[in-house]
Amino acid sequence: MKRYFPLLLLLFFVLGCAEKECGCDSPPQEAMYFPPNDGSSTWETKSISDLGWNAIAVQPLLDYLQLKNSKSFILLVNGRIVMENYFNGHTASTLWKWNSAGKTLTSTVTGIAEQEGYLNINNKVSDYIGTGWTSIPLAKENLISCKNLLSMNSGLDDTLGDDVSPSNLQYVANAGTRWAYHNVYVKLQDVVEQASGQSWNNYFNTKLRDKIGMETSGFWYTGTSVNLGLKVYFSTTRSMARFGLLALNNGKWNGTTIINETYFNSATSTSQTINQSYGYLWWLNGKSSYHLPQSQYQFNGSIIPHGPTDMFMALGKDDQKIYVVPSRKMVVIRMGNPADASNMALSDFDDMLWQKINALYQ
């Protein structure tokens, strides 16, 4: 028996190693973290070294952000702050504009109103705000559903600016047949108001902002004069990060459903057949083709070639960014002035930024 004892020890050792390699004896995966909604600055952190990432890549990323006119940057993993940086006098309490990244707020609140039974996105817009909200023939206006506004395929003329008064909403094509980035999406806020019987601000605050602890200092700017029809949200960077964390968790906040997962999955999937890279006011990476604002040209390939293929994004003018990466349980926020020349939503800044971010963990 003694001569077999070393062999038995070796066998137990090999089996033990095999068990560890298969993950059977590995520690449980880290739970998703949600910062409290108590108005405090409490937010758990995770260091670059804790994650086993490349610390040498941090400074080049920060240098690039500073060079490209950034005001703030937050990177979350599993809900915890890994990086939080402010530039050029911006602070954690400073409010800044989301621009079109805030379209995703409207998408989410529209979905909340649907789950509460106030509306159905497949119904025509005029069911909620009445006819004559455009200047096009009634038969054509009645083709436009709430889903068309969410998907940017209303068929209305996108070249006439941000004014969404009836005289400025003119016919180009039947709804569903043409994709064009258009401020007419903002009529969804009118739909929610009429359907719910509440003001947009009140409904947004009670159903979304307060539920995920976004700071109460945030506000909606309403355009006037030449900017009539603009609705732009202003908030702190952490409030934007909270919304990104909600998105990472498919509409759930710390176990509570804010927006149902079925709607949210549709919102972050291709919503129509023309622009593969667009959902319900969310941009989608990793698709086979994409269209850009103010263009009818189809580009082949992914919007951000160096970005994760499963990433979906809230993108705003002058490079306001929310990037959500489910495969890495990551949220990335960037606020600031335009990285280069003024742009509507996308620029080459996105791809270079993701090369810098990739260097942290590749």
Coordinates of C-alpha atoms in Angstrom, one line a residue:
M1 CA 0.0 0.0 0.0
K2 CA 2.8 2.4 0.9
R3 CA 4.2 2.3 -2.7
Y4 CA 0.8 3.4 -4.1
F5 CA 0.4 6.3 -1.6
P6 CA 2.5 8.8 -3.6
L7 CA 0.5 7.9 -6.7
L8 CA -2.8 8.5 -4.8
L9 CA -1.5 11.9 -3.6
L10 CA -0.6 12.8 -7.2
L11 CA -4.0 11.8 -8.4
F12 CA -5.8 13.9 -5.8
F13 CA -3.5 16.9 -6.7
V14 CA -4.3 16.5 -10.5
L15 CA -8.1 16.2 -9.8
G16 CA -7.9 19.3 -7.5
C17 CA -6.2 21.3 -10.2
A18 CA -8.6 20.2 -12.8
E19 CA -11.5 21.2 -10.6
K20 CA -10.1 24.7 -10.1
E21 CA -9.4 25.1 -13.9
C22 CA -13.0 24.2 -14.7
G23 CA -14.1 27.0 -12.3
C24 CA -15.9 24.6 -9.9
D25 CA -13.9 25.9 -6.9
S26 CA -13.7 29.5 -8.1
P27 CA -15.1 32.3 -6.0
P28 CA -18.6 33.6 -6.9
Q29 CA -18.8 36.4 -9.4
E30 CA -18.8 39.9 -8.0
A31 CA -22.3 41.3 -7.5
M32 CA -23.5 44.3 -9.4
Y33 CA -23.4 47.4 -7.3
F34 CA -25.9 50.3 -7.2
P35 CA -25.1 53.6 -5.4
P36 CA -27.7 54.5 -2.8
N37 CA -30.5 56.9 -3.7
D38 CA -30.1 59.0 -0.5
G39 CA -28.6 62.0 -2.0
S40 CA -25.1 61.2 -0.6
S41 CA -21.9 61.0 -2.5
T42 CA -21.5 57.4 -1.5
W43 CA -20.3 55.3 -4.5
E44 CA -18.1 52.2 -4.2
T45 CA -14.9 52.1 -6.2
K46 CA -12.7 49.6 -7.7
S47 CA -9.0 50.2 -8.6
I48 CA -7.2 49.5 -11.8
S49 CA -5.0 47.1 -9.8
D50 CA -8.0 45.4 -8.3
L51 CA -9.1 44.6 -11.8
G52 CA -5.6 43.5 -12.9
W53 CA -5.7 46.1 -15.6
N54 CA -2.7 48.0 -17.1
A55 CA -2.0 51.0 -15.0
I56 CA 0.5 52.3 -17.5
A57 CA -2.4 53.0 -19.9
V58 CA -4.3 55.3 -17.6
Q59 CA -2.2 58.5 -18.1
P60 CA -2.3 58.3 -22.0
L61 CA -6.1 58.0 -21.7
L62 CA -6.3 61.0 -19.4
D63 CA -4.0 63.0 -21.6
Y64 CA -6.2 62.3 -24.6
L65 CA -9.3 63.3 -22.8
Q66 CA -7.7 66.5 -21.7
L67 CA -6.4 67.2 -25.2
K68 CA -9.9 66.7 -26.7
N69 CA -11.7 69.3 -24.6
S70 CA -13.3 66.8 -22.1
K71 CA -14.9 68.1 -19.0
S72 CA -15.6 64.8 -17.2
F73 CA -15.0 61.1 -17.6
I74 CA -16.4 58.1 -15.6
L75 CA -15.8 54.4 -16.1
L76 CA -17.8 51.9 -14.2
V77 CA -17.3 48.1 -13.9
N78 CA -20.1 46.2 -12.2
G79 CA -21.5 49.5 -11.1
R80 CA -18.3 50.5 -9.2
I81 CA -16.3 53.6 -10.2
V82 CA -12.9 52.6 -11.6
M83 CA -12.1 56.1 -13.0
E84 CA -13.7 59.4 -12.3
N85 CA -11.9 62.5 -13.7
Y86 CA -12.7 66.1 -14.2
F87 CA -11.0 68.6 -16.4
N88 CA -10.8 72.4 -17.1
G89 CA -12.5 73.5 -14.0
H90 CA -15.5 71.1 -14.3
T91 CA -16.4 69.4 -11.0
A92 CA -18.6 66.6 -9.7
S93 CA -21.4 69.1 -9.0
T94 CA -21.2 71.0 -12.3
L95 CA -24.2 70.6 -14.6
W96 CA -23.6 69.9 -18.3
K97 CA -25.8 69.3 -21.4
W98 CA -26.5 65.8 -22.7
N99 CA -27.6 67.1 -26.1
S100 CA -28.8 64.2 -28.2
A101 CA -27.5 61.7 -25.7
G102 CA -30.7 62.7 -23.8
K103 CA -32.8 61.2 -26.6
T104 CA -32.4 57.9 -24.7
L105 CA -34.1 59.5 -21.7
T106 CA -37.2 60.1 -23.9
S107 CA -37.0 56.6 -25.2
T108 CA -36.9 55.2 -21.7
V109 CA -39.7 57.4 -20.3
T110 CA -41.9 56.5 -23.4
G111 CA -41.4 52.8 -22.5
I112 CA -42.3 53.5 -18.9
A113 CA -45.6 55.2 -20.0
E114 CA -46.3 52.2 -22.2
Q115 CA -45.8 49.7 -19.4
E116 CA -48.1 51.7 -17.2
G117 CA -50.8 51.4 -19.9
Y118 CA -50.9 55.1 -21.0
L119 CA -49.9 54.4 -24.6
N120 CA -48.9 51.9 -27.2
I121 CA -45.9 52.7 -29.3
N122 CA -47.5 51.0 -32.3
N123 CA -50.4 53.5 -32.3
K124 CA -50.3 56.6 -34.4
V125 CA -49.0 59.8 -32.8
S126 CA -52.3 61.6 -33.6
D127 CA -54.1 59.2 -31.3
Y128 CA -52.5 61.1 -28.4
I129 CA -51.8 64.7 -29.5
G130 CA -54.6 65.1 -32.1
T131 CA -54.4 65.6 -35.9
G132 CA -52.7 68.5 -37.6
W133 CA -49.5 68.2 -35.6
T134 CA -47.7 68.2 -39.0
S135 CA -48.4 70.1 -42.2
I136 CA -48.6 66.9 -44.3
P137 CA -51.9 65.4 -45.6
L138 CA -53.9 63.7 -42.9
A139 CA -53.6 60.3 -44.6
K140 CA -49.8 60.6 -44.5
E141 CA -49.8 61.9 -41.0
N142 CA -51.8 59.0 -39.8
L143 CA -49.1 56.6 -41.0
I144 CA -46.7 58.0 -38.4
S145 CA -46.7 55.9 -35.2
C146 CA -44.9 56.6 -31.9
K147 CA -42.5 53.7 -32.9
N148 CA -41.6 55.7 -36.0
L149 CA -40.5 58.6 -33.9
L150 CA -38.5 56.3 -31.7
S151 CA -36.9 54.7 -34.7
M152 CA -36.2 57.9 -36.7
N153 CA -38.2 56.8 -39.7
S154 CA -41.2 59.2 -39.6
G155 CA -40.7 60.2 -43.3
L156 CA -40.6 63.9 -42.3
D157 CA -38.1 66.4 -43.7
D158 CA -35.0 66.4 -41.6
T159 CA -33.4 69.4 -43.3
L160 CA -35.6 72.1 -41.8
G161 CA -34.0 72.5 -38.4
D162 CA -35.1 71.7 -34.8
D163 CA -38.5 73.6 -34.9
V164 CA -41.2 71.0 -34.5
S165 CA -44.2 73.3 -35.1
P166 CA -46.7 72.0 -37.7
S167 CA -45.4 74.2 -40.5
N168 CA -41.9 72.9 -40.1
L169 CA -42.9 69.2 -40.2
Q170 CA -43.1 68.5 -43.9
Y171 CA -43.5 65.4 -46.0
V172 CA -40.6 63.6 -47.7
A173 CA -41.6 59.9 -47.7
N174 CA -44.1 57.6 -46.2
A175 CA -43.4 56.7 -42.6
G176 CA -41.2 53.6 -42.3
T177 CA -39.6 54.0 -45.7
R178 CA -36.8 56.5 -45.0
W179 CA -34.5 56.8 -42.0
A180 CA -33.4 60.3 -41.0
Y181 CA -32.1 61.8 -37.8
H182 CA -34.7 64.3 -36.9
N183 CA -35.7 66.4 -33.8
V184 CA -39.4 65.3 -34.4
Y185 CA -38.7 62.6 -31.8
V186 CA -39.4 65.2 -29.1
K187 CA -43.1 65.0 -29.9
L188 CA -43.0 61.8 -27.8
Q189 CA -42.7 64.1 -24.8
D190 CA -46.0 65.6 -25.9
V191 CA -47.5 62.1 -26.3
V192 CA -46.4 61.1 -22.8
E193 CA -47.9 64.4 -21.4
Q194 CA -51.2 63.9 -23.1
A195 CA -51.5 60.2 -22.4
S196 CA -50.5 60.4 -18.7
G197 CA -52.2 63.7 -17.9
Q198 CA -49.0 64.8 -16.3
S199 CA -46.3 67.4 -17.3
W200 CA -43.3 65.9 -18.9
N201 CA -41.0 67.2 -16.2
N202 CA -43.1 65.7 -13.4
Y203 CA -43.5 62.3 -15.1
F204 CA -39.8 62.2 -15.9
N205 CA -38.8 63.1 -12.4
T206 CA -41.1 60.7 -10.6
K207 CA -40.8 57.7 -12.9
L208 CA -37.1 57.8 -13.8
R209 CA -34.9 60.5 -12.2
D210 CA -35.9 59.9 -8.6
K211 CA -36.2 56.1 -9.0
I212 CA -32.4 55.8 -9.8
G213 CA -31.2 58.7 -7.7
M214 CA -30.2 61.2 -10.4
E215 CA -29.6 64.5 -8.7
T216 CA -32.6 66.9 -8.4
S217 CA -30.4 69.7 -9.7
G218 CA -30.8 68.3 -13.3
F219 CA -33.2 70.2 -15.6
W220 CA -34.7 70.2 -19.1
Y221 CA -33.8 73.2 -21.2
T222 CA -36.6 74.2 -23.6
G223 CA -35.6 76.0 -26.7
T224 CA -37.1 79.2 -28.0
S225 CA -37.0 81.3 -31.2
V226 CA -34.7 79.6 -33.7
N227 CA -34.2 76.7 -31.2
L228 CA -38.0 76.2 -30.8
G229 CA -38.6 72.5 -30.2
L230 CA -35.3 71.7 -28.6
K231 CA -35.4 69.8 -25.3
V232 CA -32.0 69.3 -23.8
Y233 CA -31.2 67.7 -20.4
F234 CA -28.5 69.1 -18.1
S235 CA -27.1 67.1 -15.2
T236 CA -24.0 66.1 -13.3
T237 CA -21.8 63.4 -14.7
R238 CA -22.7 61.0 -12.0
S239 CA -26.4 61.4 -12.9
M240 CA -25.5 60.4 -16.4
A241 CA -23.6 57.5 -15.0
R242 CA -26.6 56.3 -13.0
F243 CA -28.7 56.3 -16.2
G244 CA -25.9 54.3 -17.9
L245 CA -25.9 51.8 -15.0
L246 CA -29.7 51.4 -15.4
A247 CA -29.2 50.6 -19.1
L248 CA -26.4 48.1 -18.3
N249 CA -29.0 46.3 -16.1
N250 CA -31.7 46.2 -18.8
G251 CA -33.9 48.7 -17.0
K252 CA -33.6 47.3 -13.5
W253 CA -32.2 49.3 -10.6
N254 CA -31.0 47.3 -7.6
G255 CA -33.7 44.6 -8.1
T256 CA -36.5 47.1 -9.0
T257 CA -37.8 47.2 -12.6
I258 CA -37.9 50.8 -13.8
I259 CA -38.5 49.9 -17.5
N260 CA -39.5 46.4 -18.5
E261 CA -36.7 44.3 -20.1
T262 CA -38.8 43.4 -23.2
Y263 CA -39.1 47.0 -24.1
F264 CA -35.5 47.8 -23.2
N265 CA -34.2 44.9 -25.3
S266 CA -36.2 46.2 -28.3
A267 CA -34.9 49.7 -27.7
T268 CA -31.3 48.5 -27.9
S269 CA -31.8 46.3 -30.9
T270 CA -32.1 47.3 -34.6
S271 CA -35.6 49.0 -34.8
Q272 CA -36.1 49.1 -38.6
T273 CA -34.5 47.8 -41.8
I274 CA -32.7 50.9 -43.1
N275 CA -30.2 51.8 -40.4
Q276 CA -29.0 48.6 -38.8
S277 CA -27.2 50.6 -36.1
Y278 CA -30.2 52.4 -34.6
G279 CA -32.7 51.2 -32.0
Y280 CA -35.2 53.4 -30.1
L281 CA -33.1 56.5 -30.0
W282 CA -30.1 54.4 -29.0
W283 CA -27.1 53.8 -31.3
L284 CA -25.8 50.3 -31.7
N285 CA -22.2 49.2 -32.4
G286 CA -21.0 46.1 -34.1
K287 CA -23.6 46.0 -36.9
S288 CA -23.0 45.4 -40.6
S289 CA -23.8 49.0 -41.7
Y290 CA -24.9 52.4 -40.4
H291 CA -26.3 55.7 -41.4
L292 CA -25.2 59.1 -40.0
P293 CA -27.2 62.2 -39.2
Q294 CA -27.9 64.5 -42.1
S295 CA -27.0 61.8 -44.6
Q296 CA -28.8 59.2 -46.6
Y297 CA -25.6 57.3 -47.4
Q298 CA -25.1 53.8 -46.0
F299 CA -21.7 53.1 -44.6
N300 CA -20.5 49.5 -44.3
G301 CA -19.1 48.1 -41.0
S302 CA -19.4 49.0 -37.4
I303 CA -19.8 52.6 -36.2
I304 CA -16.8 52.4 -33.8
P305 CA -14.5 49.7 -35.2
H306 CA -12.4 49.5 -32.1
G307 CA -15.4 49.5 -29.7
P308 CA -16.9 46.3 -28.3
T309 CA -19.4 44.8 -30.8
D310 CA -22.1 44.4 -28.2
M311 CA -21.9 48.1 -27.1
F312 CA -24.9 50.4 -27.3
M313 CA -24.6 54.1 -27.0
A314 CA -26.3 57.4 -26.2
L315 CA -24.5 59.9 -28.4
G316 CA -24.9 63.7 -28.3
K317 CA -23.7 66.7 -30.2
D318 CA -20.2 67.9 -29.2
D319 CA -19.2 64.4 -28.0
Q320 CA -21.5 63.8 -25.1
K321 CA -21.3 60.0 -24.6
I322 CA -22.8 57.1 -22.7
Y323 CA -21.3 53.8 -23.8
V324 CA -22.8 50.6 -22.3
V325 CA -20.9 47.3 -22.8
P326 CA -22.8 44.3 -21.4
S327 CA -20.0 41.8 -22.1
R328 CA -17.6 43.7 -19.9
K329 CA -20.3 45.0 -17.4
M330 CA -19.0 48.4 -18.2
V331 CA -20.4 51.9 -18.5
V332 CA -18.3 54.8 -19.9
I333 CA -19.3 58.5 -19.6
R334 CA -17.7 61.4 -21.4
M335 CA -19.0 65.0 -21.2
G336 CA -17.4 68.1 -22.6
N337 CA -16.9 70.4 -25.5
P338 CA -16.5 69.0 -29.0
A339 CA -13.3 67.0 -29.3
D340 CA -12.6 68.5 -32.7
A341 CA -15.0 70.4 -35.0
S342 CA -18.6 70.6 -33.9
N343 CA -20.5 67.4 -34.8
M344 CA -24.0 66.1 -34.5
A345 CA -23.3 62.8 -32.6
L346 CA -20.5 60.7 -34.0
S347 CA -16.9 61.6 -34.7
D348 CA -13.5 59.9 -35.1
F349 CA -13.0 60.8 -31.4
D350 CA -15.1 57.7 -30.5
D351 CA -12.8 55.2 -32.2
M352 CA -9.6 56.7 -30.9
L353 CA -11.0 57.0 -27.4
W354 CA -11.9 53.3 -27.5
Q355 CA -8.4 52.4 -28.5
K356 CA -7.2 54.2 -25.4
I357 CA -9.8 52.4 -23.2
N358 CA -8.9 49.0 -24.7
A359 CA -5.3 49.6 -23.7
L360 CA -6.5 49.5 -20.1
Y361 CA -7.4 45.8 -20.2
Q362 CA -6.0 44.2 -23.3

